[in-house]
């Protein structure tokens, strides 16, 4: 059996989400989504350390769990307030989503922590899954301040490279 969605529109996180496509069901209550999602200004919050507003054209597809969320997204706004986020608590032991998202952050991504206050832009690939996400790409700082041993430095430029999608380590270069 198949459910066809001509157009479903919803307000979510202060933004707009449109969905169209179809979902196939089989006799074992499994479903296979083939959905197109158009997100505009959707707000997202991860605990108290990360707030995002995202837009993009995405697809949710797959025959079995984990389903694939793919496409292109733009980071309209973002704020990171802590580098030491600690472990996240997973709702499920098994992943329900695989990621293949190309993300672009052109403006308004602010890092506001005890050691840095800066605006960043960059391009990233979000991969992995909802239990173990991966991130590769680069980000460049346009302006900001860095604090080191109680001394404030004006940030002239900065670059961060996320080269290993499974690692929390990255390469960074800051100039003040």
XYZ file of N, CA, C and O in Angstrom:
704
model
N 0.826 -1.169 0.000
C 0.000 0.000 0.000
C 0.877 1.242 0.000
O 1.999 1.213 0.470
N 0.339 2.318 -0.511
C 1.108 3.556 -0.606
C 0.239 4.736 -0.186
O -0.926 4.830 -0.579
N 0.856 5.608 0.614
C 0.230 6.882 0.942
C 0.952 7.943 0.122
O 2.180 8.032 0.172
N 0.197 8.718 -0.624
C 0.770 9.799 -1.416
C 0.469 11.127 -0.732
O -0.670 11.392 -0.364
N 1.510 11.911 -0.586
C 1.363 13.232 0.032
C 1.564 14.259 -1.074
O 2.680 14.448 -1.563
N 0.484 14.889 -1.477
C 0.564 15.928 -2.512
C 1.307 17.140 -1.980
O 2.202 17.659 -2.617
N 0.891 17.593 -0.791
C 1.552 18.725 -0.157
C 1.104 18.788 1.294
O -0.085 18.876 1.583
N 2.062 18.716 2.181
C 1.803 18.855 3.607
C 2.665 20.002 4.090
O 3.865 20.042 3.824
N 2.069 20.964 4.766
C 2.805 22.128 5.229
C 2.613 22.281 6.726
O 1.505 22.116 7.238
N 3.714 22.603 7.408
C 3.674 22.723 8.854
C 4.618 23.827 9.309
O 5.609 24.128 8.649
N 4.292 24.405 10.449
C 5.193 25.344 11.100
C 5.940 24.576 12.169
O 5.329 23.868 12.972
N 7.263 24.684 12.146
C 8.083 23.954 13.108
C 9.286 24.798 13.507
O 9.994 25.304 12.652
N 9.494 24.962 14.787
C 10.659 25.698 15.263
C 10.737 27.108 14.724
O 11.826 27.613 14.454
N 9.582 27.751 14.538
C 9.560 29.113 14.036
C 9.720 29.221 12.532
O 9.750 30.316 11.982
N 9.821 28.099 11.838
C 9.987 28.117 10.389
C 8.889 27.321 9.701
O 7.906 26.914 10.310
N 9.072 27.091 8.412
C 8.075 26.423 7.595
C 8.666 25.143 7.017
O 9.801 25.136 6.541
N 7.894 24.058 7.052
C 8.307 22.778 6.489
C 7.231 22.292 5.536
O 6.051 22.205 5.912
N 7.632 22.009 4.290
C 6.719 21.445 3.298
C 7.211 20.047 2.943
O 8.409 19.843 2.741
N 6.268 19.104 2.879
C 6.600 17.713 2.574
C 5.720 17.256 1.421
O 4.525 17.534 1.389
N 6.338 16.525 0.478
C 5.574 15.880 -0.583
C 6.281 14.587 -0.958
O 7.465 14.417 -0.704
N 5.529 13.672 -1.526
C 6.094 12.387 -1.919
C 5.189 11.248 -1.526
O 3.966 11.383 -1.536
N 5.799 10.136 -1.140
C 4.998 8.974 -0.796
C 5.693 8.094 0.228
O 6.892 8.189 0.449
N 4.881 7.235 0.839
C 5.379 6.248 1.793
C 4.724 4.914 1.446
O 3.496 4.803 1.395
N 5.566 3.899 1.198
C 5.069 2.551 0.920
C 5.017 1.756 2.215
O 5.942 1.839 3.039
N 3.951 0.988 2.403
C 3.804 0.108 3.560
C 3.733 -1.322 3.058
O 3.115 -1.593 2.029
N 4.322 -2.262 3.812
C 4.154 -3.660 3.449
C 3.360 -4.377 4.534
O 2.999 -3.792 5.553
N 3.121 -5.635 4.343
C 2.272 -6.387 5.275
C 2.911 -6.604 6.638
O 2.256 -7.025 7.584
N 4.219 -6.313 6.776
C 4.907 -6.471 8.055
C 5.016 -5.144 8.799
O 5.812 -4.999 9.700
N 4.237 -4.166 8.384
C 4.196 -2.829 9.006
C 5.501 -2.058 8.845
O 5.788 -1.150 9.600
N 6.308 -2.449 7.875
C 7.499 -1.664 7.550
C 7.094 -0.607 6.535
O 6.188 -0.824 5.737
N 7.795 0.514 6.585
C 7.470 1.524 5.589
C 8.738 2.024 4.914
O 9.831 1.955 5.463
N 8.554 2.470 3.672
C 9.648 2.972 2.843
C 9.296 4.379 2.388
O 8.494 4.560 1.470
N 9.905 5.392 3.014
C 9.587 6.764 2.616
C 10.331 7.180 1.353
O 11.471 6.773 1.116
N 9.672 7.950 0.555
C 10.261 8.649 -0.591
C 9.697 10.058 -0.536
O 8.785 10.405 -1.262
N 10.282 10.854 0.374
C 9.739 12.176 0.668
C 10.723 13.276 0.321
O 11.922 13.136 0.547
N 10.194 14.371 -0.179
C 10.965 15.585 -0.407
C 10.533 16.596 0.642
O 9.342 16.812 0.843
N 11.523 17.202 1.289
C 11.239 18.166 2.348
C 11.859 19.510 1.978
O 13.031 19.566 1.599
N 11.078 20.561 2.080
C 11.574 21.922 1.868
C 11.463 22.644 3.209
O 10.364 22.914 3.692
N 12.609 22.903 3.816
C 12.651 23.549 5.130
C 13.077 25.002 4.956
O 14.039 25.287 4.252
N 12.377 25.905 5.621
C 12.703 27.323 5.566
C 12.695 27.892 6.979
O 11.642 28.004 7.606
N 13.890 28.182 7.491
C 14.011 28.813 8.801
C 13.579 27.952 9.970
O 13.037 28.457 10.945
N 13.864 26.651 9.905
C 13.478 25.728 10.979
C 14.458 25.864 12.148
O 15.664 25.732 11.974
N 13.932 26.106 13.332
C 14.756 26.218 14.528
C 15.017 24.864 15.152
O 14.179 23.975 15.131
N 16.228 24.688 15.683
C 16.656 23.441 16.310
C 17.537 23.785 17.497
O 18.369 24.679 17.414
N 17.376 23.068 18.586
C 18.189 23.309 19.781
C 18.712 21.982 20.294
O 17.979 21.022 20.447
N 20.019 21.941 20.564
C 20.650 20.771 21.165
C 21.037 21.137 22.584
O 21.977 21.907 22.795
N 20.277 20.616 23.535
C 20.457 20.924 24.954
C 20.610 22.433 25.125
O 19.867 23.194 24.534
N 21.571 22.888 25.897
C 21.704 24.332 26.120
C 22.934 24.922 25.432
O 23.266 26.070 25.650
N 23.620 24.167 24.583
C 24.875 24.655 24.012
C 24.827 24.966 22.519
O 25.743 25.592 21.984
N 23.787 24.562 21.799
C 23.744 24.779 20.358
C 22.328 25.128 19.931
O 21.375 24.408 20.236
N 22.195 26.254 19.235
C 20.911 26.664 18.658
C 21.142 26.971 17.180
O 22.104 27.659 16.830
N 20.272 26.442 16.317
C 20.416 26.612 14.871
C 19.091 27.021 14.249
O 18.021 26.681 14.750
N 19.198 27.691 13.124
C 18.055 27.939 12.252
C 18.515 27.502 10.862
O 19.516 28.006 10.352
N 17.781 26.552 10.261
C 18.240 25.870 9.052
C 17.185 25.956 7.956
O 15.987 25.875 8.222
N 17.653 26.067 6.707
C 16.803 25.985 5.519
C 17.443 24.999 4.555
O 18.657 24.807 4.581
N 16.645 24.372 3.704
C 17.235 23.484 2.714
C 16.216 22.615 2.017
O 15.043 22.558 2.393
N 16.700 21.942 0.980
C 15.901 20.994 0.224
C 16.482 19.612 0.490
O 17.628 19.322 0.119
N 15.683 18.773 1.135
C 16.151 17.481 1.621
C 15.283 16.362 1.090
O 14.172 16.590 0.614
N 15.788 15.133 1.213
C 15.023 13.941 0.874
C 15.153 12.936 2.002
O 16.237 12.777 2.578
N 14.062 12.268 2.317
C 14.054 11.173 3.282
C 13.655 9.926 2.512
O 12.525 9.829 2.013
N 14.601 8.969 2.380
C 14.369 7.788 1.557
C 14.896 6.537 2.254
O 15.660 6.629 3.214
N 14.506 5.397 1.745
C 15.048 4.136 2.232
C 13.992 3.053 2.302
O 12.802 3.326 2.406
N 14.472 1.823 2.262
C 13.581 0.670 2.336
C 13.516 0.108 3.751
O 12.574 -0.579 4.104
N 14.557 0.347 4.533
C 14.626 -0.141 5.909
C 15.317 0.893 6.779
O 16.011 1.780 6.294
N 15.195 0.729 8.078
C 15.907 1.560 9.044
C 17.385 1.176 8.969
O 17.693 -0.008 8.891
N 18.318 2.080 8.979
C 18.148 3.521 9.060
C 17.793 4.124 7.696
O 18.345 3.752 6.676
N 16.888 5.080 7.713
C 16.501 5.796 6.516
C 17.541 6.874 6.236
O 18.240 7.328 7.136
N 17.653 7.302 4.991
C 18.660 8.284 4.594
C 18.046 9.675 4.498
O 17.045 9.870 3.800
N 18.653 10.626 5.201
C 18.296 12.039 5.092
C 19.426 12.693 4.317
O 20.569 12.737 4.786
N 19.120 13.170 3.108
C 20.159 13.718 2.240
C 19.700 15.043 1.652
O 18.534 15.407 1.737
N 20.648 15.751 1.049
C 20.323 17.000 0.380
C 21.280 18.112 0.742
O 22.390 17.878 1.221
N 20.812 19.337 0.492
C 21.607 20.533 0.753
C 20.879 21.399 1.762
O 19.669 21.568 1.687
N 21.653 21.939 2.697
C 21.036 22.821 3.686
C 21.893 24.068 3.880
O 23.101 24.054 3.631
N 21.238 25.119 4.284
C 21.906 26.375 4.618
C 21.694 26.647 6.090
O 20.576 26.542 6.590
N 22.759 26.997 6.754
C 22.669 27.389 8.149
C 22.380 28.884 8.160
O 23.251 29.696 7.897
N 21.125 29.233 8.425
C 20.710 30.634 8.414
C 21.263 31.376 9.627
O 21.692 32.518 9.514
N 21.220 30.737 10.777
C 21.749 31.299 12.021
C 22.231 30.160 12.888
O 21.699 29.053 12.820
N 23.214 30.439 13.721
C 23.676 29.430 14.659
C 24.412 30.069 15.819
O 25.017 31.133 15.678
N 24.351 29.402 16.966
C 25.054 29.885 18.155
C 25.547 28.679 18.942
O 24.749 27.833 19.351
N 26.858 28.609 19.125
C 27.493 27.581 19.943
C 28.003 28.256 21.198
O 28.780 29.204 21.125
N 27.565 27.780 22.370
C 27.931 28.455 23.612
C 28.862 27.644 24.508
O 29.249 28.121 25.570
N 29.236 26.427 24.078
C 30.138 25.618 24.898
C 30.836 24.599 24.017
O 30.191 23.899 23.237
N 32.178 24.498 24.157
C 32.933 23.480 23.420
C 32.881 22.134 24.134
O 33.029 21.094 23.519
N 32.728 22.125 25.444
C 32.716 20.901 26.239
C 31.278 20.446 26.451
O 30.693 20.667 27.494
N 30.731 19.767 25.447
C 29.323 19.408 25.502
C 29.076 18.094 26.212
O 27.962 17.819 26.626
N 30.098 17.260 26.364
C 29.920 15.987 27.044
C 29.172 14.992 26.187
O 28.789 15.272 25.059
N 28.921 13.811 26.735
C 28.224 12.775 25.959
C 26.752 13.132 25.777
O 26.146 13.756 26.635
N 26.227 12.731 24.629
C 24.800 12.925 24.393
C 24.078 11.642 24.765
O 24.632 10.556 24.677
N 22.880 11.768 25.189
C 22.105 10.579 25.548
C 21.250 10.190 24.350
O 20.436 10.968 23.878
N 21.462 8.990 23.873
C 20.717 8.490 22.722
C 19.397 7.884 23.176
O 19.339 7.189 24.182
N 18.353 8.166 22.437
C 17.043 7.614 22.754
C 16.996 6.138 22.364
O 16.386 5.325 23.018
N 17.705 5.790 21.305
C 17.689 4.432 20.790
C 19.112 3.931 20.632
O 20.023 4.703 20.376
N 19.298 2.638 20.773
C 20.607 2.032 20.564
C 20.905 1.883 19.073
O 22.034 1.877 18.662
N 19.858 1.722 18.280
C 20.000 1.532 16.849
C 19.712 2.849 16.118
O 18.746 3.522 16.438
N 20.543 3.189 15.124
C 20.272 4.428 14.379
C 18.997 4.318 13.552
O 18.678 3.259 13.013
N 18.270 5.422 13.477
C 17.070 5.471 12.649
C 17.285 6.295 11.383
O 16.518 6.176 10.437
N 18.338 7.153 11.393
C 18.647 7.994 10.235
C 20.119 7.916 9.876
O 20.985 7.922 10.757
N 20.393 7.854 8.564
C 21.739 8.050 8.028
C 21.755 9.440 7.427
O 20.765 9.878 6.843
N 22.899 10.132 7.554
C 23.001 11.486 7.036
C 23.912 11.556 5.816
O 24.969 10.934 5.781
N 23.507 12.339 4.846
C 24.326 12.718 3.694
C 23.901 14.139 3.331
O 23.202 14.374 2.352
N 24.294 15.085 4.198
C 23.850 16.470 4.067
C 25.020 17.401 3.794
O 25.975 17.457 4.578
N 24.939 18.122 2.694
C 25.908 19.178 2.399
C 25.352 20.477 2.960
O 24.273 20.906 2.558
N 26.095 21.061 3.901
C 25.614 22.251 4.596
C 26.538 23.440 4.338
O 27.757 23.281 4.304
N 25.923 24.591 4.202
C 26.657 25.831 3.936
C 26.257 26.856 4.998
O 25.071 27.063 5.238
N 27.260 27.441 5.625
C 27.016 28.497 6.619
C 27.681 29.765 6.102
O 28.901 29.892 6.125
N 26.873 30.691 5.599
C 27.407 31.927 5.010
C 27.534 33.042 6.032
O 28.408 33.886 5.932
N 26.662 33.062 7.024
C 26.652 34.186 7.951
C 26.009 33.775 9.262
O 25.374 32.729 9.360
N 26.181 34.589 10.244
C 25.483 34.469 11.517
C 25.701 33.156 12.261
O 24.820 32.683 12.955
N 26.853 32.489 12.092
C 27.169 31.386 12.991
C 28.147 31.939 14.018
O 29.284 32.264 13.707
N 27.676 32.062 15.245
C 28.433 32.714 16.304
C 28.900 31.669 17.311
O 28.113 30.834 17.763
N 30.178 31.723 17.627
C 30.729 30.945 18.732
C 30.919 31.926 19.878
O 31.638 32.913 19.745
N 30.244 31.670 20.990
C 30.269 32.585 22.139
C 30.521 31.748 23.394
O 29.587 31.336 24.082
N 31.809 31.465 23.647
C 32.203 30.614 24.776
C 33.135 31.385 25.704
O 33.423 32.558 25.473
N 33.639 30.702 26.721
C 34.578 31.326 27.661
C 35.906 31.672 27.003
O 36.619 32.554 27.461
N 36.270 30.989 25.911
C 37.567 31.211 25.272
C 37.487 31.923 23.929
O 38.513 32.321 23.372
N 36.287 32.080 23.377
C 36.168 32.682 22.052
C 34.810 33.328 21.854
O 33.792 32.805 22.291
N 34.835 34.473 21.184
C 33.630 35.106 20.672
C 33.946 35.463 19.228
O 34.774 36.343 18.976
N 33.324 34.742 18.272
C 33.676 34.948 16.867
C 32.517 34.568 15.956
O 31.661 33.769 16.322
N 32.518 35.164 14.759
C 31.568 34.812 13.703
C 32.286 33.937 12.688
O 33.414 34.244 12.289
N 31.614 32.863 12.265
C 32.214 31.882 11.363
C 31.314 31.656 10.155
O 30.112 31.857 10.194
N 31.938 31.182 9.065
C 31.199 30.703 7.901
C 31.962 29.507 7.350
O 33.161 29.348 7.613
N 31.277 28.623 6.612
C 31.966 27.444 6.098
C 31.060 26.494 5.359
O 29.865 26.749 5.167
N 31.667 25.384 4.943
C 30.973 24.318 4.227
C 31.293 22.992 4.906
O 32.455 22.717 5.216
N 30.250 22.167 5.095
C 30.403 20.930 5.835
C 29.624 19.803 5.172
O 28.628 20.043 4.507
N 30.067 18.583 5.431
C 29.316 17.394 5.071
C 28.970 16.696 6.374
O 29.858 16.315 7.137
N 27.676 16.575 6.648
C 27.211 15.832 7.809
C 26.929 14.415 7.332
O 26.110 14.197 6.441
N 27.640 13.441 7.915
C 27.500 12.043 7.531
C 27.255 11.218 8.792
O 26.943 11.761 9.843
N 27.414 9.922 8.686
C 27.164 9.065 9.842
C 25.680 8.870 10.052
O 24.904 8.800 9.104
N 25.277 8.810 11.320
C 23.865 8.592 11.631
C 23.480 9.360 12.891
O 24.307 10.055 13.473
N 22.222 9.224 13.293
C 21.745 10.003 14.436
C 22.374 9.558 15.764
O 22.366 10.312 16.729
N 22.960 8.385 15.843
C 23.651 7.930 17.049
C 25.115 8.364 17.018
O 25.679 8.775 18.034
N 25.738 8.283 15.853
C 27.153 8.621 15.701
C 27.353 9.489 14.458
O 27.774 9.005 13.406
N 27.027 10.790 14.568
C 27.170 11.662 13.398
C 28.640 11.949 13.085
O 29.496 11.886 13.966
N 28.907 12.247 11.821
C 30.245 12.619 11.387
C 30.213 13.977 10.725
O 29.216 14.368 10.125
N 31.323 14.713 10.836
C 31.398 16.049 10.260
C 32.757 16.233 9.601
O 33.797 15.992 10.221
N 32.749 16.626 8.333
C 33.966 17.023 7.634
C 33.701 18.374 6.987
O 32.559 18.736 6.726
N 34.773 19.135 6.737
C 34.625 20.432 6.102
C 35.529 21.462 6.729
O 36.427 21.143 7.512
N 35.296 22.723 6.358
C 36.112 23.823 6.867
C 35.232 24.994 7.281
O 34.130 25.159 6.777
N 35.761 25.771 8.200
C 35.081 26.992 8.641
C 36.121 28.093 8.766
O 37.266 27.843 9.173
N 35.730 29.317 8.415
C 36.619 30.476 8.506
C 35.978 31.537 9.388
O 34.791 31.828 9.255
N 36.793 32.107 10.273
C 36.318 33.190 11.145
C 36.463 34.511 10.412
O 37.482 34.771 9.768
N 35.446 35.357 10.524
C 35.503 36.660 9.877
C 35.904 37.760 10.858
O 36.534 38.731 10.473
N 35.537 37.611 12.115
C 35.940 38.570 13.135
C 35.683 37.950 14.494
O 34.883 37.026 14.627
N 36.376 38.472 15.504
C 36.115 37.947 16.835
C 37.199 38.268 17.837
O 38.123 39.048 17.576
N 37.071 37.608 18.974
C 37.990 37.775 20.090
C 38.310 36.392 20.640
O 37.431 35.533 20.741
N 39.583 36.187 20.993
C 40.018 34.951 21.629
C 40.620 35.310 22.978
O 41.367 36.283 23.093
N 40.280 34.519 23.989
C 40.821 34.722 25.329
C 41.815 33.605 25.627
O 41.500 32.428 25.473
N 43.034 33.989 26.044
C 44.062 33.012 26.391
C 44.777 33.491 27.641
O 45.349 34.587 27.646
N 44.721 32.698 28.679
C 45.362 33.026 29.956
C 45.005 34.436 30.405
O 45.865 35.266 30.667
N 43.697 34.705 30.427
C 43.137 35.972 30.892
C 43.553 37.182 30.047
O 43.431 38.327 30.476
N 44.066 36.936 28.844
C 44.426 38.006 27.916
C 43.503 37.926 26.710
O 43.256 36.847 26.180
N 43.005 39.077 26.289
C 42.085 39.152 25.151
C 42.870 39.499 23.889
O 43.657 40.448 23.877
N 42.639 38.720 22.818
C 43.273 38.955 21.524
C 42.187 39.179 20.482
O 41.199 38.443 20.446
N 42.372 40.193 19.616
C 41.463 40.396 18.490
C 41.783 39.360 17.422
O 42.942 39.210 17.030
N 40.770 38.673 16.967
C 40.941 37.643 15.961
C 40.900 38.289 14.580
O 39.889 38.882 14.198
N 42.021 38.195 13.854
C 42.108 38.750 12.509
C 41.551 37.746 11.501
O 40.791 38.092 10.601
N 41.943 36.471 11.666
C 41.421 35.408 10.808
C 41.539 34.085 11.543
O 42.332 33.944 12.463
N 40.745 33.154 11.114
C 40.787 31.824 11.706
C 40.270 30.799 10.730
O 39.437 31.107 9.874
N 40.787 29.586 10.833
C 40.368 28.502 9.964
C 40.357 27.218 10.784
O 41.294 26.948 11.522
N 39.287 26.455 10.640
C 39.182 25.157 11.298
C 38.845 24.127 10.235
O 37.953 24.345 9.405
N 39.578 22.994 10.245
C 39.315 21.900 9.308
C 38.890 20.671 10.096
O 39.579 20.247 11.021
N 37.743 20.123 9.709
C 37.261 18.864 10.265
C 37.554 17.806 9.207
O 36.838 17.697 8.224
N 38.646 17.059 9.411
C 39.118 16.143 8.373
C 38.685 14.704 8.594
O 38.615 13.927 7.659
N 38.432 14.315 9.832
C 38.056 12.947 10.156
C 36.655 12.957 10.739
O 36.434 13.450 11.841
N 35.691 12.419 9.999
C 34.292 12.518 10.406
C 33.981 11.821 11.722
O 32.976 12.092 12.347
N 34.826 10.940 12.189
C 34.571 10.216 13.435
C 35.330 10.792 14.628
O 35.163 10.369 15.739
N 36.175 11.770 14.395
C 37.023 12.292 15.459
C 36.513 13.635 15.965
O 35.956 14.420 15.218
N 36.735 13.883 17.233
C 36.432 15.197 17.792
C 37.613 16.145 17.605
O 37.522 17.322 17.902
N 38.734 15.622 17.113
C 39.905 16.444 16.877
C 39.789 17.120 15.517
O 39.173 16.606 14.591
N 40.405 18.291 15.404
C 40.382 19.037 14.158
C 41.652 19.884 14.087
O 42.371 20.030 15.054
N 41.905 20.407 12.900
C 43.053 21.283 12.672
C 42.566 22.728 12.693
O 41.583 23.045 12.016
N 43.232 23.581 13.455
C 42.802 24.972 13.500
C 44.000 25.899 13.394
O 45.108 25.570 13.798
N 43.744 27.062 12.826
C 44.762 28.099 12.695
C 44.077 29.426 12.998
O 43.092 29.789 12.376
N 44.594 30.127 13.997
C 44.040 31.423 14.400
C 45.122 32.476 14.314
O 46.271 32.230 14.704
N 44.777 33.678 13.814
C 45.709 34.796 13.764
C 45.090 35.984 14.471
O 43.934 36.295 14.260
N 45.906 36.602 15.329
C 45.396 37.795 16.036
C 46.360 38.954 15.850
O 47.454 38.802 15.387
